mmCIF file of C-alpha atoms in Angstrom:
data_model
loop_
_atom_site.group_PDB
_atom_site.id
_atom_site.type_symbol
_atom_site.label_atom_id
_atom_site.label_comp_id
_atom_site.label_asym_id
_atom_site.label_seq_id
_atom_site.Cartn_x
_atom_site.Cartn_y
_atom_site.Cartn_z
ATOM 1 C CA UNK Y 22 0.000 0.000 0.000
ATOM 2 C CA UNK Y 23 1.198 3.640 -0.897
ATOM 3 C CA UNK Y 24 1.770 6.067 1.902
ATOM 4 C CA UNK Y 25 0.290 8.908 -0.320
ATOM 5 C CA UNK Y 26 -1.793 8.949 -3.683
ATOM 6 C CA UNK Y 27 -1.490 11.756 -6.019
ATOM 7 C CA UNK Y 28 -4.631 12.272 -8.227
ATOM 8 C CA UNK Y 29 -3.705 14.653 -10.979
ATOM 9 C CA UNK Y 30 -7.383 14.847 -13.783
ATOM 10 C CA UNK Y 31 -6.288 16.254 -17.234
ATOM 11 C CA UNK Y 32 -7.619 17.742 -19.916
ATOM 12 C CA UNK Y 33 -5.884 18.506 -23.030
ATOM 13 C CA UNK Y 34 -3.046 19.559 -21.143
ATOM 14 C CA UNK Y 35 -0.384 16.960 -22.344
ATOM 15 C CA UNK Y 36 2.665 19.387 -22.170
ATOM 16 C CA UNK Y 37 1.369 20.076 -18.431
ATOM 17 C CA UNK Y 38 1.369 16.611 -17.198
ATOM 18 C CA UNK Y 39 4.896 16.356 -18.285
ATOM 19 C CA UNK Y 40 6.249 18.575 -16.252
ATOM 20 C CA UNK Y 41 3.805 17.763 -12.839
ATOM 21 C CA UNK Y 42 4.827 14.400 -13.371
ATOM 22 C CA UNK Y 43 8.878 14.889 -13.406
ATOM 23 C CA UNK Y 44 8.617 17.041 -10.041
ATOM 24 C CA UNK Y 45 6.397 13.960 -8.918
ATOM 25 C CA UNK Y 46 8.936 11.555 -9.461
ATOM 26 C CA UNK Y 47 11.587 13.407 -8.420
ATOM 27 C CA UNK Y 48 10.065 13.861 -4.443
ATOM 28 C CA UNK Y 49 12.582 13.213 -1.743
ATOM 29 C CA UNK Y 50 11.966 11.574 1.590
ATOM 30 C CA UNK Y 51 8.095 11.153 -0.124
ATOM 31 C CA UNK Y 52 7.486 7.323 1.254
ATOM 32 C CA UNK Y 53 6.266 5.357 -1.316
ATOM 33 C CA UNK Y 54 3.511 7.596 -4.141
ATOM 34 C CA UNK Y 55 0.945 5.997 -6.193
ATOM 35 C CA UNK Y 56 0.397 8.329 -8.984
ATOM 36 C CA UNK Y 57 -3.128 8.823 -10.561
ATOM 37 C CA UNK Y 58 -3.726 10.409 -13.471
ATOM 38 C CA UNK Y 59 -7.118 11.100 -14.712
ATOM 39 C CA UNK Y 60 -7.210 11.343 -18.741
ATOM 40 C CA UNK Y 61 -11.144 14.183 -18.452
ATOM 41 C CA UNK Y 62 -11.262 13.797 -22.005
ATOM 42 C CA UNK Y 63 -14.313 12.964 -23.599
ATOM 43 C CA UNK Y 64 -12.448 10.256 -25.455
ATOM 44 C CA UNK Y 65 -8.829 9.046 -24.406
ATOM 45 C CA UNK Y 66 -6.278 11.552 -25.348
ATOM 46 C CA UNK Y 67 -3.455 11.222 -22.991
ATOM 47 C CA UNK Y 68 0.022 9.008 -24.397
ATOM 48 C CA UNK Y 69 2.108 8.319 -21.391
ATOM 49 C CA UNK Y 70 6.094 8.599 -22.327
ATOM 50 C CA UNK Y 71 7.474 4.746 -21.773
ATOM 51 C CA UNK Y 72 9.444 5.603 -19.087
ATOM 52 C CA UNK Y 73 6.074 6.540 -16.599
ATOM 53 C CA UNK Y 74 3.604 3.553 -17.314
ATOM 54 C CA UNK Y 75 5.422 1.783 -14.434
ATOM 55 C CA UNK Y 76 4.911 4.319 -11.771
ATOM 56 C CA UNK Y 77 1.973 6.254 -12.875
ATOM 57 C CA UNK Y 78 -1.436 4.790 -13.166
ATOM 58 C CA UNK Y 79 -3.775 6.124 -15.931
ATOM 59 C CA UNK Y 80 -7.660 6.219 -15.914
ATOM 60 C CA UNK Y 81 -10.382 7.652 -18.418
ATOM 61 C CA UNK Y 82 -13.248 9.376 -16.602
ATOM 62 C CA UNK Y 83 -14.861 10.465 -20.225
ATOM 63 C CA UNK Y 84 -18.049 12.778 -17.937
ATOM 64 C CA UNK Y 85 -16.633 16.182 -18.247
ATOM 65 C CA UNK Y 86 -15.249 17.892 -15.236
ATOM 66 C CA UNK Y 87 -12.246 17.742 -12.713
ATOM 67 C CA UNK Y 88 -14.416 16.714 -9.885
ATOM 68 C CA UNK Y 89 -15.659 13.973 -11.325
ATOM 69 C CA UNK Y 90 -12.262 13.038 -12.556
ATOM 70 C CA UNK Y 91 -10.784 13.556 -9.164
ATOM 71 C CA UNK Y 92 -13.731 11.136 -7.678
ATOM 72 C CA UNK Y 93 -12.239 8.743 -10.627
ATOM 73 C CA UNK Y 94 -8.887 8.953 -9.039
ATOM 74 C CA UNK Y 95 -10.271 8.752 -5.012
ATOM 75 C CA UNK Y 96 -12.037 5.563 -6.159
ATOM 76 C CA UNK Y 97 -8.564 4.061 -7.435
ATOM 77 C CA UNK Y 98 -6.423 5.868 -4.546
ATOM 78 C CA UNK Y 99 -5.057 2.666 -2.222
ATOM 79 C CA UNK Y 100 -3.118 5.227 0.581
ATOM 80 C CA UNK Y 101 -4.675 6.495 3.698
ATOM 81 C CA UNK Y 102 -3.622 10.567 2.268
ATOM 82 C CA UNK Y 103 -4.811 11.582 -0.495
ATOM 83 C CA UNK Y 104 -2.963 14.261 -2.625
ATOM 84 C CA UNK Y 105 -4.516 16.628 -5.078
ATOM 85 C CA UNK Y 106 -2.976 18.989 -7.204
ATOM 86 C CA UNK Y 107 -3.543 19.758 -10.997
ATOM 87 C CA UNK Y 108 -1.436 18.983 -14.430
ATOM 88 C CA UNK Y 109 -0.269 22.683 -14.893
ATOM 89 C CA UNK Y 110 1.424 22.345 -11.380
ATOM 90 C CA UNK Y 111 4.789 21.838 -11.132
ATOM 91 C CA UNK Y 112 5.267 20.381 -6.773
ATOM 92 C CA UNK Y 113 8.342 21.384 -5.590
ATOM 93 C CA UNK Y 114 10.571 18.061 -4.941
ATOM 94 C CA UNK Y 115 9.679 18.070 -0.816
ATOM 95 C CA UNK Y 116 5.973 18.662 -1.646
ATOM 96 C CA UNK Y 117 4.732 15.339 -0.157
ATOM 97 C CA UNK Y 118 7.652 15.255 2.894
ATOM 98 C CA UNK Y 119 6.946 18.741 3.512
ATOM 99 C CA UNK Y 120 3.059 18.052 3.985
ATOM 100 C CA UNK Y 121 3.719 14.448 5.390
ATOM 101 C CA UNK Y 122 5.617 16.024 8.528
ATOM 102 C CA UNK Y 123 2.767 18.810 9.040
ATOM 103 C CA UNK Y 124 0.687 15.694 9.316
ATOM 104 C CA UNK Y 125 3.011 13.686 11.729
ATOM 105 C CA UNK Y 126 3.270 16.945 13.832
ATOM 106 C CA UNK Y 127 -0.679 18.171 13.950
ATOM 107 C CA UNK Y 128 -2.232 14.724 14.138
ATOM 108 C CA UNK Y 129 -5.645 16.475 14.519
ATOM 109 C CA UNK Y 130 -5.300 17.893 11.470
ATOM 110 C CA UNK Y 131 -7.381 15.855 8.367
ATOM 111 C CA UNK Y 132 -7.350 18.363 5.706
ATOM 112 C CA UNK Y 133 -3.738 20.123 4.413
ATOM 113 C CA UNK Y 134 -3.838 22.760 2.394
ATOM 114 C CA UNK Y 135 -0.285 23.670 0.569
ATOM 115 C CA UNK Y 136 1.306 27.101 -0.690
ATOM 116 C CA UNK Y 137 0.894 27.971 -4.518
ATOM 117 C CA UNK Y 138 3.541 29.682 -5.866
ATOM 118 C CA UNK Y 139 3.590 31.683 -9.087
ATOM 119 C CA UNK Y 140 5.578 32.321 -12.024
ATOM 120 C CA UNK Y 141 5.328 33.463 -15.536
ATOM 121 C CA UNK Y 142 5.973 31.482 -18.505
ATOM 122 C CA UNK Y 143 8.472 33.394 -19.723
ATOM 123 C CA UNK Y 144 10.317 33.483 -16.417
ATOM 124 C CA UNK Y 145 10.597 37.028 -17.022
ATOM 125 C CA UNK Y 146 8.876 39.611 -14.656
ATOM 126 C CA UNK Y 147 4.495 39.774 -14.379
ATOM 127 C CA UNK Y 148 4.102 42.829 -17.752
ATOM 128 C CA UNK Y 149 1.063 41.618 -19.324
ATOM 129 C CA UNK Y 150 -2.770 42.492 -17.831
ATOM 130 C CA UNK Y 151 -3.315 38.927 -16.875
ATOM 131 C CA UNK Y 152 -0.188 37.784 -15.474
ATOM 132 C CA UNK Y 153 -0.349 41.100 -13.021
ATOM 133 C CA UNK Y 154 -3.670 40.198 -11.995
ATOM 134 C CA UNK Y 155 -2.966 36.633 -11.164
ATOM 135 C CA UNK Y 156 0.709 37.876 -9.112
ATOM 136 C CA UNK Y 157 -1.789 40.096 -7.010
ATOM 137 C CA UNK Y 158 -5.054 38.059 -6.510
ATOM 138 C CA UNK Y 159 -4.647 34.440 -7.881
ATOM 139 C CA UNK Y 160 -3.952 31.390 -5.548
ATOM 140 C CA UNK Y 161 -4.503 32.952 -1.787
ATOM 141 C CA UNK Y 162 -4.327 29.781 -0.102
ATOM 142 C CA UNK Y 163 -3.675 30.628 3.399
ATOM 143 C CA UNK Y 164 -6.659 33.121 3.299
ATOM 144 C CA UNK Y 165 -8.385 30.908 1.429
ATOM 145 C CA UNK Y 166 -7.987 28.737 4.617
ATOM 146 C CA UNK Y 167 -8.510 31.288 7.236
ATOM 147 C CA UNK Y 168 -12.193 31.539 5.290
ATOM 148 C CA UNK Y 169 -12.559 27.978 5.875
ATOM 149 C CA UNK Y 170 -11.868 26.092 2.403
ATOM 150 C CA UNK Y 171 -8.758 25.211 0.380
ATOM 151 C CA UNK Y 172 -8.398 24.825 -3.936
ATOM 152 C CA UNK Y 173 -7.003 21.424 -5.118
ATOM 153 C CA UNK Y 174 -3.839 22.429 -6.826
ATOM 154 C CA UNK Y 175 -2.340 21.687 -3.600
ATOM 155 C CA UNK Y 176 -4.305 19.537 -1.376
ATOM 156 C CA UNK Y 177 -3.768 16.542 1.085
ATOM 157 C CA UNK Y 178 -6.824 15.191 2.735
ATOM 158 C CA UNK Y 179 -7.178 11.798 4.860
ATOM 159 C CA UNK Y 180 -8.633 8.789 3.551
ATOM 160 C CA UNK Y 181 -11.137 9.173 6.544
ATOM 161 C CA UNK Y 182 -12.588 12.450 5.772
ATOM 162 C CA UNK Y 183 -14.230 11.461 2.594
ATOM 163 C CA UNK Y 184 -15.522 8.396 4.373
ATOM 164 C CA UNK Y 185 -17.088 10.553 6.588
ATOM 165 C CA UNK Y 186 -18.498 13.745 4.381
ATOM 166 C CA UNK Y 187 -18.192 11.628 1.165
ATOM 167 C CA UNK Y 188 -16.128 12.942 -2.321
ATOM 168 C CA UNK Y 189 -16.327 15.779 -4.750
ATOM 169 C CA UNK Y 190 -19.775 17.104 -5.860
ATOM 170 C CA UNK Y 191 -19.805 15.919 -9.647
ATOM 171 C CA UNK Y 192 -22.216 18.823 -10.950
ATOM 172 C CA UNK Y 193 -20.046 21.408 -11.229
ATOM 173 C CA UNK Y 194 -17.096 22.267 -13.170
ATOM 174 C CA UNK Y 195 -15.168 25.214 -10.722
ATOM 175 C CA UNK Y 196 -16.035 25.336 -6.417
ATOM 176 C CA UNK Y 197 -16.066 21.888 -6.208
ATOM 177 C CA UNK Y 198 -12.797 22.175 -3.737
ATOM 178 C CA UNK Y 199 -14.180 24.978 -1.852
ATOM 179 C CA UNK Y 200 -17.136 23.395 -0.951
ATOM 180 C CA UNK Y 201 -15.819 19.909 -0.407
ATOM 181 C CA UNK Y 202 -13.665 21.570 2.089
ATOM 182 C CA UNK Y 203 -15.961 23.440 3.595
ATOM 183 C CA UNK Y 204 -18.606 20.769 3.768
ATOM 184 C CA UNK Y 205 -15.490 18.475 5.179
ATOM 185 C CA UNK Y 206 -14.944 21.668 8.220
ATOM 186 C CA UNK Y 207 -18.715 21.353 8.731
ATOM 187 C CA UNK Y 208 -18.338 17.788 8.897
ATOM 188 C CA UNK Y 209 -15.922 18.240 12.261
ATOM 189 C CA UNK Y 210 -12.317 17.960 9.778
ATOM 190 C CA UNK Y 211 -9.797 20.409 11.001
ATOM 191 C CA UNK Y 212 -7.971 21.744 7.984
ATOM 192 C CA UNK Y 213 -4.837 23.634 8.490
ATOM 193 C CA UNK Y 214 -2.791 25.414 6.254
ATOM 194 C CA UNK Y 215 1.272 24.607 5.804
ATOM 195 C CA UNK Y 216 3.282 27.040 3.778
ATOM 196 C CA UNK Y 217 6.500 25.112 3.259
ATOM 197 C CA UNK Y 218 4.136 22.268 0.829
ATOM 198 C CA UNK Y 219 4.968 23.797 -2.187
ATOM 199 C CA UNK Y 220 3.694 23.855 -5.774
ATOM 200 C CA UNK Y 221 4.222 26.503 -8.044
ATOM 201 C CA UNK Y 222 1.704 27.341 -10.561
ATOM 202 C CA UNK Y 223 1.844 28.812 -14.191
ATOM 203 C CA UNK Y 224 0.218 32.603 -14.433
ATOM 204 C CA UNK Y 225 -1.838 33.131 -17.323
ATOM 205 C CA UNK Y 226 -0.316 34.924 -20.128
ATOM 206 C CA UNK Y 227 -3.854 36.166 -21.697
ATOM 207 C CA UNK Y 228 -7.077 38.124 -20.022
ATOM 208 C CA UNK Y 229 -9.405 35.516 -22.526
ATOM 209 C CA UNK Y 230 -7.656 33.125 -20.567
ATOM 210 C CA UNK Y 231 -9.279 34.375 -16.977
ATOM 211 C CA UNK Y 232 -12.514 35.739 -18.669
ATOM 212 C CA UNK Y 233 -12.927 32.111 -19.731
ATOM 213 C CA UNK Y 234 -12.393 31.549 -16.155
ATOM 214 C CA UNK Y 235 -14.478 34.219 -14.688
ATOM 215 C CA UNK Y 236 -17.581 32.290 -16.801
ATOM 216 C CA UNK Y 237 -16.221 29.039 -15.213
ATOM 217 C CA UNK Y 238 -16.272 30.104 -11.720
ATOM 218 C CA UNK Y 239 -19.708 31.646 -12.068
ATOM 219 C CA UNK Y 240 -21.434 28.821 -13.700
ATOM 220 C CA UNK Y 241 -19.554 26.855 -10.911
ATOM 221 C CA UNK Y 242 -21.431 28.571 -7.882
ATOM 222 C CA UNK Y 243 -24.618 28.743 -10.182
ATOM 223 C CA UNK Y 244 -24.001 25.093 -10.109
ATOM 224 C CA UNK Y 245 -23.446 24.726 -6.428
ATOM 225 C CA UNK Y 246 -26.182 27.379 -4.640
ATOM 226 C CA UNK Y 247 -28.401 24.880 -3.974
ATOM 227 C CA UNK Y 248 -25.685 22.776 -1.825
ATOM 228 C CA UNK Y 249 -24.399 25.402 -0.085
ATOM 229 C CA UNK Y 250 -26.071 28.442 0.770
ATOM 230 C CA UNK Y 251 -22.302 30.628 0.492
ATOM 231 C CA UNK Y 252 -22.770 29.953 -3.683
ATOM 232 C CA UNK Y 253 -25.959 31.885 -3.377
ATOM 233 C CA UNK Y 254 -24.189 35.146 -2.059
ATOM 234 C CA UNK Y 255 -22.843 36.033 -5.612
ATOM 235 C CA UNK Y 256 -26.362 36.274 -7.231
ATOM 236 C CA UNK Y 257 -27.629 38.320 -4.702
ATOM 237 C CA UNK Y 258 -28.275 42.148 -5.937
ATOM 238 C CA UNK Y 259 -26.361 43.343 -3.191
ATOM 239 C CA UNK Y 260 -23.084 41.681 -4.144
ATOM 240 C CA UNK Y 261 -23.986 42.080 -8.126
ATOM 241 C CA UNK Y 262 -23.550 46.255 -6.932
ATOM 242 C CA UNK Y 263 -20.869 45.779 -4.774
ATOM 243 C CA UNK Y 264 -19.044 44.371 -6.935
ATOM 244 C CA UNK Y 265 -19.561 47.155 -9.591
ATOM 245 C CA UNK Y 266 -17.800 50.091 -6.875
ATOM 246 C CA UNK Y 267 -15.251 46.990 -6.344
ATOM 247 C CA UNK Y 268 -13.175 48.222 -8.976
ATOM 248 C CA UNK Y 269 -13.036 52.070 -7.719
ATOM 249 C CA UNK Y 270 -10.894 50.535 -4.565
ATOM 250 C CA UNK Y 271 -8.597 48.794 -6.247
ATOM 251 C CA UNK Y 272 -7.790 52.051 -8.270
ATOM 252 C CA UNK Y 273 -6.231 53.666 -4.918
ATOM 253 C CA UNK Y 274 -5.333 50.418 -2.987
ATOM 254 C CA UNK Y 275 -2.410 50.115 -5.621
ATOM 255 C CA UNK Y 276 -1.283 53.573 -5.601
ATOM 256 C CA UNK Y 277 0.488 53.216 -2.629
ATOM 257 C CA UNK Y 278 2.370 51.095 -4.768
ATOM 258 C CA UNK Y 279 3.131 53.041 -7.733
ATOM 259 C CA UNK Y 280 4.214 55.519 -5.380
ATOM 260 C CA UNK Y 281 6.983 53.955 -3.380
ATOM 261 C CA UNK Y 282 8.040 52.560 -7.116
ATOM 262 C CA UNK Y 283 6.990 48.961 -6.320
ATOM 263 C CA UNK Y 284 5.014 49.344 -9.877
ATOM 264 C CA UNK Y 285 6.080 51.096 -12.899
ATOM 265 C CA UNK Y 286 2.620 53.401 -14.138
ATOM 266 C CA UNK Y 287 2.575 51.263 -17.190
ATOM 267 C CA UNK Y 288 1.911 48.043 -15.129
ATOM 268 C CA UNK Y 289 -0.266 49.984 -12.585
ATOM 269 C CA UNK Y 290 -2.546 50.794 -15.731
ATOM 270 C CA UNK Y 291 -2.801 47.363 -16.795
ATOM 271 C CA UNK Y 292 -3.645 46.256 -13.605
ATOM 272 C CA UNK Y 293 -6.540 48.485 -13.070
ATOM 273 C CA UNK Y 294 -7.524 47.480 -16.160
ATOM 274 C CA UNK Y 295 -7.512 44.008 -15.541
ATOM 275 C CA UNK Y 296 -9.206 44.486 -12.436
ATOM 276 C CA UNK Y 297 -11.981 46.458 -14.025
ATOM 277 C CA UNK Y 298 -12.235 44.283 -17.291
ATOM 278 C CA UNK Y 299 -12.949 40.956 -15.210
ATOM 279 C CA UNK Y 300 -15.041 42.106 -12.328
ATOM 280 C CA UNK Y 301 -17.418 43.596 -14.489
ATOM 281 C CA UNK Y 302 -17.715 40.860 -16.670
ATOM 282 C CA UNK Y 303 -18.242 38.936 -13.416
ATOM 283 C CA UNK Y 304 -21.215 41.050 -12.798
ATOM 284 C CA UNK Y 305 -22.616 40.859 -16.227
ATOM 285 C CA UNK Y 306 -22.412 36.962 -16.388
ATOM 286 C CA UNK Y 307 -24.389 36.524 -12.795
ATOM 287 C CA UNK Y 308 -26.875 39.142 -13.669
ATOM 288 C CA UNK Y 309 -26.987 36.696 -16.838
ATOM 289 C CA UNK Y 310 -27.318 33.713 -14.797
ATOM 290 C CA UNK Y 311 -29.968 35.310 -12.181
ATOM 291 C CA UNK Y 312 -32.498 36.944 -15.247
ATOM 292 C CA UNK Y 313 -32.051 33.726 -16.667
ATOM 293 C CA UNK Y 314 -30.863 34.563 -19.916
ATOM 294 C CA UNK Y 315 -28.035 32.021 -19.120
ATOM 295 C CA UNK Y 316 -28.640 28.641 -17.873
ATOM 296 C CA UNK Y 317 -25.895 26.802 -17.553
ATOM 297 C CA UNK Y 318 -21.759 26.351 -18.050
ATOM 298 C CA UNK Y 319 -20.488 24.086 -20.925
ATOM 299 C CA UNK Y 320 -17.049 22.860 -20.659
#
């Protein structure tokens, strides 16, 4: 029996997976790792090189969504941890010790929720809108914990927790971490939050990129506000208005920074209008969602 399984669901991210799966094998002081990868395509898609099929097992979960994918790889996970993180990760190579120790030393602790680091692509500095608005608001794990959930790009959870509050919901295609977690806190889980499990994360280059994303998450608590009531908060007109004066804070909150030169003015205008670009397409997709005139995400 493995003393951790990695579930890892993919779709059409082949050049990903390479590179999650070398800082896989390459852990130190990790025990012994049964690797899952979930192939979310609706047909299989996913070639492993020769020299993974021995350590890494491969599923096809063909219903669309990660959750459902990662409920593919829980099924098939044999260790009594279960780690989660996602194929455009790269885990740092004492990702599993690090978390594995924070375990050992907080044994009332079910739920570990890791640090996600971020870089660009070109390894050069955060310049384009997209990649400054992910270095300032993408990835807040620790709050995220503090607020009582975690997201699965860097996740361990005990085998015993989803015995007890059961797996991922399957409807939804974005929140399906968040309220797992939550639902797992509810459920008596302690979940803690250890900043030395590392993976580092990819920013996006591209605002379509997080616009596609901004639909995502939307349709995702759409999805989800009948489970929990916190995915109901977004649709309400009171947050639909807040969120349009939102942007107006953000305008001064980063002056502070331009001032003190932490932010050249070109980069502080592409911030602000980053910020303003996807918040307000936020509020235009839920006021979408709650007149109706959408219905539904599609993958």
């Amino acid at each position: 029996m493995a003393d951790v399984s990695v579930v890892i669901p993919c779709f059409q991210d082949a050049g990903g997976l390479v590179v999650c799966l070398d800082g896989l094998l390459a852990q130190k002081d990790a025990g012994s790792l049964q690797i899952i990868v979930v192939d979310n395509g609706q047909t299989p898609s996913i070639q492993l090189p020769e020299t993974y099929r021995e350590r890494v097992t491969l599923l096809h979960e063909p219903r669309p969504g990660s959750y459902v994918a990662r409920n593919a790889g829980i099924a098939a996970a044999t260790a009594s941890v279960v780690a989660f993180t996602d194929a455009d990760c790269l885990p740092q190579v004492d990702w599993v010790a690090r978390a594995l120790a924070f375990f050992r030393e907080n044994p009332s602790v079910d739920l570990v929720a890791g640090r996600v680091t971020l870089f660009t692509q070109t390894g050069a500095p955060p310049r384009t809108c997209a990649e400054l608005y992910e270095n300032h608001f993408a990835f807040r794990q620790e709050d995220n914990v503090k607020a009582g959930y975690a997201v699965t790009a860097n996740l361990f959870v005990r085998r015993q927790v989803f015995d007890r509050v059961g797996a991922f919901d399957p409807v939804t295609y974005s929140g399906g971490d968040a309220e797992f977690t939550r639902r797992a806190v509810a459920g008596g889980s302690r979940l803690a939050y250890c900043g030395d499990s590392v993976v580092k994360h990819a920013m996006r280059s591209d605002l379509d990129e997080l616009i596609s994303k901004v639909h995502r998450i939307v349709g995702g608590a759409y999805r989800l506000r009948h489970v929990d009531a916190v995915f109901q908060e977004p649709f309400r007109l009171k947050a639909i208005l807040k969120s349009l004066v939102a942007p107006l804070y953000y305008v001064f909150k980063f002056v502070p920074h331009l001032l003190r030169g932490q932010m050249s003015l070109a980069n502080y205008l592409k911030l602000i209008y980053a910020i303003h670009a996807l918040r307000l397409h936020s509020v235009y997709v839920r006021i979408a969602y709650r007149l109706k005139l959408k219905s539904d995400f599609v993958r």
